[in-house]
Short mmCIF file of C-alpha atoms in Angstrom, two decimals:
data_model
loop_
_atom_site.label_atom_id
_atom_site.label_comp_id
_atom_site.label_asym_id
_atom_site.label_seq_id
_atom_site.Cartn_x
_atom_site.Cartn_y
_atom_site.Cartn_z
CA UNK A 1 125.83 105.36 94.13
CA UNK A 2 128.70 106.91 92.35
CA UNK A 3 131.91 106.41 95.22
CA UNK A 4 132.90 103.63 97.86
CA UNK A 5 131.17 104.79 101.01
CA UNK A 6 134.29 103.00 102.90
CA UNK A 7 137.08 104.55 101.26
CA UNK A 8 135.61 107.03 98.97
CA UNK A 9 137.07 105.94 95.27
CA UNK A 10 134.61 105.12 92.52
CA UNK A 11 132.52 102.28 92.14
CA UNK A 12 131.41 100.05 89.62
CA UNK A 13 128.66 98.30 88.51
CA UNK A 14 129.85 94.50 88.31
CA UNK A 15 128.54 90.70 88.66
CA UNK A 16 130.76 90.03 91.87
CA UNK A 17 132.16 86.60 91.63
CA UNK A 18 129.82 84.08 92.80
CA UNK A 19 127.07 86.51 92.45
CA UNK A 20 124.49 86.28 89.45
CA UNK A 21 123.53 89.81 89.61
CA UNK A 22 125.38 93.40 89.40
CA UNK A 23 126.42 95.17 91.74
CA UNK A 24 128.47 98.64 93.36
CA UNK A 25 131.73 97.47 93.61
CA UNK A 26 134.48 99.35 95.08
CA UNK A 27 137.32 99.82 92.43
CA UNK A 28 140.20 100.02 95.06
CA UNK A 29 138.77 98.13 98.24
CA UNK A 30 136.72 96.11 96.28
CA UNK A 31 133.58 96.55 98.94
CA UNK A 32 130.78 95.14 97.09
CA UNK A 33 127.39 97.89 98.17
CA UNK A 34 124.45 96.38 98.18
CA UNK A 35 121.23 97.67 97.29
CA UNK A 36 117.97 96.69 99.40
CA UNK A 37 114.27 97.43 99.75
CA UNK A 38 113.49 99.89 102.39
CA UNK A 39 109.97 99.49 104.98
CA UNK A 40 107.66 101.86 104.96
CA UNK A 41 105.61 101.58 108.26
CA UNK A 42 102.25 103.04 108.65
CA UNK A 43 98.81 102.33 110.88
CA UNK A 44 95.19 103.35 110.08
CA UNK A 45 93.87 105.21 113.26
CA UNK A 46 90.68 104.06 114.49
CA UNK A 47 88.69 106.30 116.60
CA UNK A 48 85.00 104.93 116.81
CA UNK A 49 83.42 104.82 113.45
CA UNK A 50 86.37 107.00 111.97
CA UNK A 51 89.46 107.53 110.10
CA UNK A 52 92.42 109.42 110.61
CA UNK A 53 94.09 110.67 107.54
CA UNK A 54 97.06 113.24 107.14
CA UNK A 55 97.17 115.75 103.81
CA UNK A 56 100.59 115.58 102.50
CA UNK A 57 102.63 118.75 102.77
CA UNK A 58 105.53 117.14 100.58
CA UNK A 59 106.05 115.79 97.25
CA UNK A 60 105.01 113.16 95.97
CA UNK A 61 101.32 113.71 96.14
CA UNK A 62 101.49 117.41 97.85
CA UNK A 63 97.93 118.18 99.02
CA UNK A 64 96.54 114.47 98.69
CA UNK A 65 95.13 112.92 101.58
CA UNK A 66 96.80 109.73 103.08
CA UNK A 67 97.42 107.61 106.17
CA UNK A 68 100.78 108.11 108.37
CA UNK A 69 103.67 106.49 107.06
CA UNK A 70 107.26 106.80 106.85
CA UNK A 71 111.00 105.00 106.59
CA UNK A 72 110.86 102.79 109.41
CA UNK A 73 114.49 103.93 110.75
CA UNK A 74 116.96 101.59 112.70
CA UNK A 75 116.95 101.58 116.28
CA UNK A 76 113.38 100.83 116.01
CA UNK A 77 110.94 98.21 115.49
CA UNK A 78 108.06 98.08 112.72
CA UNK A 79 105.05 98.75 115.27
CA UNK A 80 107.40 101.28 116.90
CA UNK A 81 108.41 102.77 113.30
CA UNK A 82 104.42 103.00 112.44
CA UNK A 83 103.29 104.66 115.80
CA UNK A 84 106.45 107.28 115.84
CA UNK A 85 105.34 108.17 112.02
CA UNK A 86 101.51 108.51 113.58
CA UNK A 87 102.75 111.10 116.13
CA UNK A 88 105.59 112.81 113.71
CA UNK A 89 102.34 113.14 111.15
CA UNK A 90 99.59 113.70 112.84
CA UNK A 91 100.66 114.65 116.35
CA UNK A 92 98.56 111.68 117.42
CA UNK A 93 99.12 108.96 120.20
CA UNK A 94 98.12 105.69 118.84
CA UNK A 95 97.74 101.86 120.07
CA UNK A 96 99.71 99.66 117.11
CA UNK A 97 97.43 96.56 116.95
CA UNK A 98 97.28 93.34 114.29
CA UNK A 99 99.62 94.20 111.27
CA UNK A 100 97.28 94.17 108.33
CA UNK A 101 98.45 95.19 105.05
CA UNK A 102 102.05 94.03 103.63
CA UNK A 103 102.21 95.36 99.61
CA UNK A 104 106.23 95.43 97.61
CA UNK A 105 106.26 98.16 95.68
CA UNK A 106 109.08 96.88 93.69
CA UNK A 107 109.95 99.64 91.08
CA UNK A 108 110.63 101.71 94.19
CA UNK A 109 112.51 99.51 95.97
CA UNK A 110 109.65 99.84 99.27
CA UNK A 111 108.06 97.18 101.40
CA UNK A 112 104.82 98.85 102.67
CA UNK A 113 103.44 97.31 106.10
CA UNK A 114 100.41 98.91 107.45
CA UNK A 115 98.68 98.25 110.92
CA UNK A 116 95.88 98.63 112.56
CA UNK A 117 95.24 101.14 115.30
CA UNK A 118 93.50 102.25 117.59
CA UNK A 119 93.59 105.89 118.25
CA UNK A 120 91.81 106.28 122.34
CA UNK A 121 91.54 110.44 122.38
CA UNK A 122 90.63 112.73 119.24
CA UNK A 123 93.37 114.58 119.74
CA UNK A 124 95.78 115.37 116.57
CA UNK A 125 97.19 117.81 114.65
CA UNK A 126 99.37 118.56 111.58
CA UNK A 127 103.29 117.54 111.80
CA UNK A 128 105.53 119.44 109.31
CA UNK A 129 104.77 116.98 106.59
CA UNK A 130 101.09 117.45 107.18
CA UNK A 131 98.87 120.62 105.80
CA UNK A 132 95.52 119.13 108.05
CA UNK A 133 94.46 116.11 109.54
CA UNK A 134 91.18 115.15 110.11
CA UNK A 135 88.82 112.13 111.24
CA UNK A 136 86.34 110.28 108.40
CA UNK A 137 83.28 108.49 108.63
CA UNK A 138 83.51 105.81 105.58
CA UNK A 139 81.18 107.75 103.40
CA UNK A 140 83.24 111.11 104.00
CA UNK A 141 86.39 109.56 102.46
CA UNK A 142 88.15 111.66 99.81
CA UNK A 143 88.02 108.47 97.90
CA UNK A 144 89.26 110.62 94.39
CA UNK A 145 91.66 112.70 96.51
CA UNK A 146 94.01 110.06 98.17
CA UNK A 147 97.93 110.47 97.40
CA UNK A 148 98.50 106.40 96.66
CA UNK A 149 97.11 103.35 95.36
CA UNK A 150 98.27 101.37 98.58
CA UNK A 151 96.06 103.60 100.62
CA UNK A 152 93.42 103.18 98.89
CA UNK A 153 93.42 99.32 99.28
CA UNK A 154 94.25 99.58 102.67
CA UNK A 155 91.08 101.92 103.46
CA UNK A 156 88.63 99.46 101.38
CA UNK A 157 89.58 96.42 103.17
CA UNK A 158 89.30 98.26 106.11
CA UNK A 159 85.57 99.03 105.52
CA UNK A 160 84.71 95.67 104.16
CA UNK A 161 86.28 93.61 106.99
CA UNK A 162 84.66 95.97 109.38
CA UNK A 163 81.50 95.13 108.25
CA UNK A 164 82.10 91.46 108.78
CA UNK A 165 84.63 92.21 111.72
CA UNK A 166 87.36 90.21 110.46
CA UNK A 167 90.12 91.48 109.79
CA UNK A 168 92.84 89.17 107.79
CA UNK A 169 96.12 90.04 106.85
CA UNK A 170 95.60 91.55 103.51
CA UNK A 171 98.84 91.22 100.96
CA UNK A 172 98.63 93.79 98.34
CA UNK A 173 100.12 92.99 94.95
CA UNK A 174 100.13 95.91 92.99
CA UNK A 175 103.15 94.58 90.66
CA UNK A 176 101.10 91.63 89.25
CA UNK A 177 97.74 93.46 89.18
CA UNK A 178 98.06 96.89 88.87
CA UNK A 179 94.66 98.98 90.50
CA UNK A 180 93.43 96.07 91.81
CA UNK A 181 93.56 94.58 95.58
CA UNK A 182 93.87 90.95 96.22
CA UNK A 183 92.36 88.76 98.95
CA UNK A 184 95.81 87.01 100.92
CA UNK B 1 130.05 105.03 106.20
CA UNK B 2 132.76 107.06 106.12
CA UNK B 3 132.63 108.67 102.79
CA UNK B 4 129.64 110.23 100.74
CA UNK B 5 127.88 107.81 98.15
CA UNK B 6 127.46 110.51 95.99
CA UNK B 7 130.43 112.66 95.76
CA UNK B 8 132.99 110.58 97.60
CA UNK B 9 133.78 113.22 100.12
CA UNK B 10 134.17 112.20 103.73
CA UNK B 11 131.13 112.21 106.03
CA UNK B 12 130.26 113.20 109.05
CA UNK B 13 127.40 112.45 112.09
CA UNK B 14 125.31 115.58 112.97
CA UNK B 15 121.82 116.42 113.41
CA UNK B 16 120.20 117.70 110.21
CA UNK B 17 118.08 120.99 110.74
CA UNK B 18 114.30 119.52 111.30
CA UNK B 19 115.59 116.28 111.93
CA UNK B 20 115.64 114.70 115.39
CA UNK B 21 118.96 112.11 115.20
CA UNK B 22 122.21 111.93 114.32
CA UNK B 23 122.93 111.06 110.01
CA UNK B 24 125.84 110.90 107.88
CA UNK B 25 125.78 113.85 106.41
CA UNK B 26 128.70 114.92 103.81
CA UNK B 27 130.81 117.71 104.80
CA UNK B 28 131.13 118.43 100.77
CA UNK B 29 127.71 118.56 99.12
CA UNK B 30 125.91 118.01 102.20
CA UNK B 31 123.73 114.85 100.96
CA UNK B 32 122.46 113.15 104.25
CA UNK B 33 122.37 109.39 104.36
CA UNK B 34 120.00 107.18 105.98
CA UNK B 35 120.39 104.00 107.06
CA UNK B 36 117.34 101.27 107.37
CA UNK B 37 116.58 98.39 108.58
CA UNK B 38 116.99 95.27 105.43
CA UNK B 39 114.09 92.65 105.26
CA UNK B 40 115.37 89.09 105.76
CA UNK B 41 112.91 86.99 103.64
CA UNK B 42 111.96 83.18 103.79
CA UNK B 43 110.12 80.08 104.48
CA UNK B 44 109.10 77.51 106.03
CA UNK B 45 108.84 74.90 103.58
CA UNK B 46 106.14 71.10 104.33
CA UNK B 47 106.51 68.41 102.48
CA UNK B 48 103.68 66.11 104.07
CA UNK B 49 104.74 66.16 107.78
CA UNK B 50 108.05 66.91 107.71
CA UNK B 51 109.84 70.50 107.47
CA UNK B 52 113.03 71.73 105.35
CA UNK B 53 116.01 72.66 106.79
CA UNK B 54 119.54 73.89 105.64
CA UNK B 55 122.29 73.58 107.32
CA UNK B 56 124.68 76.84 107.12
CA UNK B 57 127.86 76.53 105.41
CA UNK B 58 128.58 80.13 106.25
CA UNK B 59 128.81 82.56 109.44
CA UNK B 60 127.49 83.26 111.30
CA UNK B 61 126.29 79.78 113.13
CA UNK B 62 128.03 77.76 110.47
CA UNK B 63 127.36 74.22 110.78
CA UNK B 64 123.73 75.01 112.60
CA UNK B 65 120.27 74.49 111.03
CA UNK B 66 117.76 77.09 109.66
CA UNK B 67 114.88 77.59 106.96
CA UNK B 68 115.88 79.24 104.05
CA UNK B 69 116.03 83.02 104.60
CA UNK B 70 118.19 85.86 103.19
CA UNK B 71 118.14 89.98 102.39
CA UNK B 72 115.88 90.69 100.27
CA UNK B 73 116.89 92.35 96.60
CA UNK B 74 115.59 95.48 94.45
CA UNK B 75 113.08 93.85 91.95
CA UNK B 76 111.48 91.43 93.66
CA UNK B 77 108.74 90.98 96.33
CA UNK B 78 108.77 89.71 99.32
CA UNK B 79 107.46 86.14 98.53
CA UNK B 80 109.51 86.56 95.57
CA UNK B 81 112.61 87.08 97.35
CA UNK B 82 111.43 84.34 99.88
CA UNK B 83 111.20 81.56 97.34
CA UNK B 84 114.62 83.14 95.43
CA UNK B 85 116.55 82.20 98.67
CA UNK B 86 115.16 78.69 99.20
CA UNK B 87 115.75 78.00 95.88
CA UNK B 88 119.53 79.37 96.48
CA UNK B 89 120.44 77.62 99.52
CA UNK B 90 118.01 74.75 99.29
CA UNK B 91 117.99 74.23 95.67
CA UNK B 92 114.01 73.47 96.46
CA UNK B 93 111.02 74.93 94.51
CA UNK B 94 108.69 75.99 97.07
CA UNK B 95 104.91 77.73 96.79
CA UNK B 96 104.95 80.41 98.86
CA UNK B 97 101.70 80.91 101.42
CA UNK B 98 100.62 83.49 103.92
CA UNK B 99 103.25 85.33 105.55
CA UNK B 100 103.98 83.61 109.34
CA UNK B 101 106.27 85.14 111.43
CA UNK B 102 107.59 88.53 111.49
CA UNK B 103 110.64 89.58 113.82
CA UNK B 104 111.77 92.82 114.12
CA UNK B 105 115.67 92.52 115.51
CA UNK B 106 115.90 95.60 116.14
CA UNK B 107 119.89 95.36 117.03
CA UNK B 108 120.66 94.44 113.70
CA UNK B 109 118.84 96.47 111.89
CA UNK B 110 116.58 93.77 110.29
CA UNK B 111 113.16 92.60 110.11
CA UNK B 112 112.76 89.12 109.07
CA UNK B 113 109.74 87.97 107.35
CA UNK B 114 109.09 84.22 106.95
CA UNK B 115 105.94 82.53 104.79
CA UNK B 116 104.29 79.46 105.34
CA UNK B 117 105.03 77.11 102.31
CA UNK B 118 104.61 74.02 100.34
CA UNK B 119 107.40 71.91 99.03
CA UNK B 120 105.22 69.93 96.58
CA UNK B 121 108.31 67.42 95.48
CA UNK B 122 110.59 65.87 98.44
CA UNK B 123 113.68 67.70 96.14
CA UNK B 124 116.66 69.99 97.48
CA UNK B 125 120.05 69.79 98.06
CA UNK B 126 122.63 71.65 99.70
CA UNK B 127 123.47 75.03 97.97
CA UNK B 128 126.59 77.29 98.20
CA UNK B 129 125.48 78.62 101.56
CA UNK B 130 124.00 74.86 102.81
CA UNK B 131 126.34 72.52 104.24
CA UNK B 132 122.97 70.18 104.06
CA UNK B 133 119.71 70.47 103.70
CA UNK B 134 116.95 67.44 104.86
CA UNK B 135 113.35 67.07 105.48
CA UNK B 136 112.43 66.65 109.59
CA UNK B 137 109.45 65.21 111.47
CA UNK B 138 108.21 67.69 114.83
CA UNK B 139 110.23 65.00 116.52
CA UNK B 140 113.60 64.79 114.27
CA UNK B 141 113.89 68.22 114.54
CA UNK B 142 117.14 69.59 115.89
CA UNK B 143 116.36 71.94 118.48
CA UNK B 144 119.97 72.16 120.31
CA UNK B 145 121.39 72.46 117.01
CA UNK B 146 119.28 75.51 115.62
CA UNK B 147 120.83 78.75 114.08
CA UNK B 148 118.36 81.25 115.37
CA UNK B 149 116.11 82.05 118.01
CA UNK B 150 113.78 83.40 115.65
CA UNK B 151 113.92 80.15 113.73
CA UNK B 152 113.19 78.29 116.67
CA UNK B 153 110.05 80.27 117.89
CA UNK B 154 108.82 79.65 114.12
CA UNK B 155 109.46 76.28 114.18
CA UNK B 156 107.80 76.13 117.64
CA UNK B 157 104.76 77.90 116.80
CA UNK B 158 103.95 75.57 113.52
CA UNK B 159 104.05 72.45 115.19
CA UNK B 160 101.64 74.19 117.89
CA UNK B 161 99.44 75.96 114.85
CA UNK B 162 99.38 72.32 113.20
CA UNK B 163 97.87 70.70 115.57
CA UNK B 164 94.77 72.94 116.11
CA UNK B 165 94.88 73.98 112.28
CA UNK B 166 95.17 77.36 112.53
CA UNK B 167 98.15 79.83 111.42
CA UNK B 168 97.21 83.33 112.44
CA UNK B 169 100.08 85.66 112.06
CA UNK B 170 102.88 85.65 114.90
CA UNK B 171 104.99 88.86 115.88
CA UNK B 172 108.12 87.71 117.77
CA UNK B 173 109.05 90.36 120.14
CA UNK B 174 113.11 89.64 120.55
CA UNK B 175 114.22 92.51 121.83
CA UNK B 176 111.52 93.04 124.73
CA UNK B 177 110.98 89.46 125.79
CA UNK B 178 114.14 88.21 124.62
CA UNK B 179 114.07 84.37 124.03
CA UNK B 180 110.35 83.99 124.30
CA UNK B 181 107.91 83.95 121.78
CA UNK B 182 104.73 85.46 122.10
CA UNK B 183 101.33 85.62 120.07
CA UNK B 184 100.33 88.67 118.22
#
């Protein structure tokens, strides 16, 4: 942030009285910007023993295979943000169940919250972010192929809580303990 | 926003090409702006049988009770930022547990996020945005006198979870049952 959005002069970077941290402050208005974490909001599609996964057609992680996720977007809530990035992704209609992972990504300023799905017809396709998108059995996973390390967490919980058929909340804490994935 | 972030030109609403709603984009260098939804993070802090509230010292609903909660900041995590505002307002150390409630409201552009927690030592006080701050039994607890609808369908649905033991994750739906509480 280099100008005021408000009144367009420069901005600042200054401990705002009161404040203990700095901040975009406005020059001339004195508007103070602050800087928060956005949501990313995602589901993993269920359709019987499968998987649906989208391969990205953008950067970061062109051609690597992941689950649909985007900027949840105001207007909109998170299970609403997840299933409109399902159909935007993977031109698929899904059911938003339990929520199921929550991970900060805190160098990137990104809350990710995944949720279950369940996706009732095999019918998908490729969105303009997608190259293909395609259904997986657990031991058809392109385990060495997937764009991020959040999706990766979030697809090997999901295969060890379906084989107990529990499904907890799962925090991710990838800050803490890089590569690994921590029971909640 | 009325001026671009970037180049401090003014801004205007259109439809970007491949896009589906209305952004600020700037007339100038044509950098389009999105706006999301901020996290509110916080917590529901137990000491023994009794709960922590503060009492705001600043609008809105000054002079009404709450649990801890504010926007979450860049750098931190979501527990992180939880037990950084109950700290602030509550000057209380808390351990932050699973994640409780989470409240999309969707006309503010906010999803709030509270944790179960423990308040290991009975001490607080009011900070700069407390105009109190006290420890309440189920039946102390000021329920006329509460900021927030979504802090009264947490407070509601702990004292129900406490009795049978059990805190699964609750989704408040505001916006379509507004001023219920329902269980996810």
């Amino acid at each position: 942030m280099k100008y005021c959005s408000q009144c367009g002069k420069s901005v600042s970077k200054k401990i705002p009285e009161g404040d203990n941290r700095p901040r975009h402050v406005c020059d001339d208005c004195g508007t103070i910007h602050y800087l928060n974490p956005k949501i990313i909001a995602g589901c993993l599609p269920v359709h019987g023993d499968r998987v649906l996964l989208c391969r990205r057609a953008i950067e970061p992680r062109r051609g690597y295979w992941t689950l649909p996720a985007g900027f949840m977007e105001n207007g909109e809530s998170t299970e609403q943000a997840a299933a409109r990035e399902t159909l935007e992704e993977a031109r698929a209609q899904v059911r938003i169940g339990d929520l199921y992972t929550v991970t900060s990504i805190i160098h990137l300023g990104q809350v990710q919250m995944l949720y279950l799905a369940e996706l009732p017809q095999p019918e998908f396709g490729p969105g303009d972010e997608s190259l293909e998108v395609a259904l997986f059995r657990e031991d058809e996973i392109p385990w060495d192929e997937l764009a991020f390390q959040t999706i990766r967490n979030a697809l090997r919980f999901y295969f060890e809580d379906r084989r107990r058929q529990h499904f907890p909340l799962r925090h991710i804490d990838l800050e803490t303990r890089p590569g690994q994935y921590i029971d909640n």
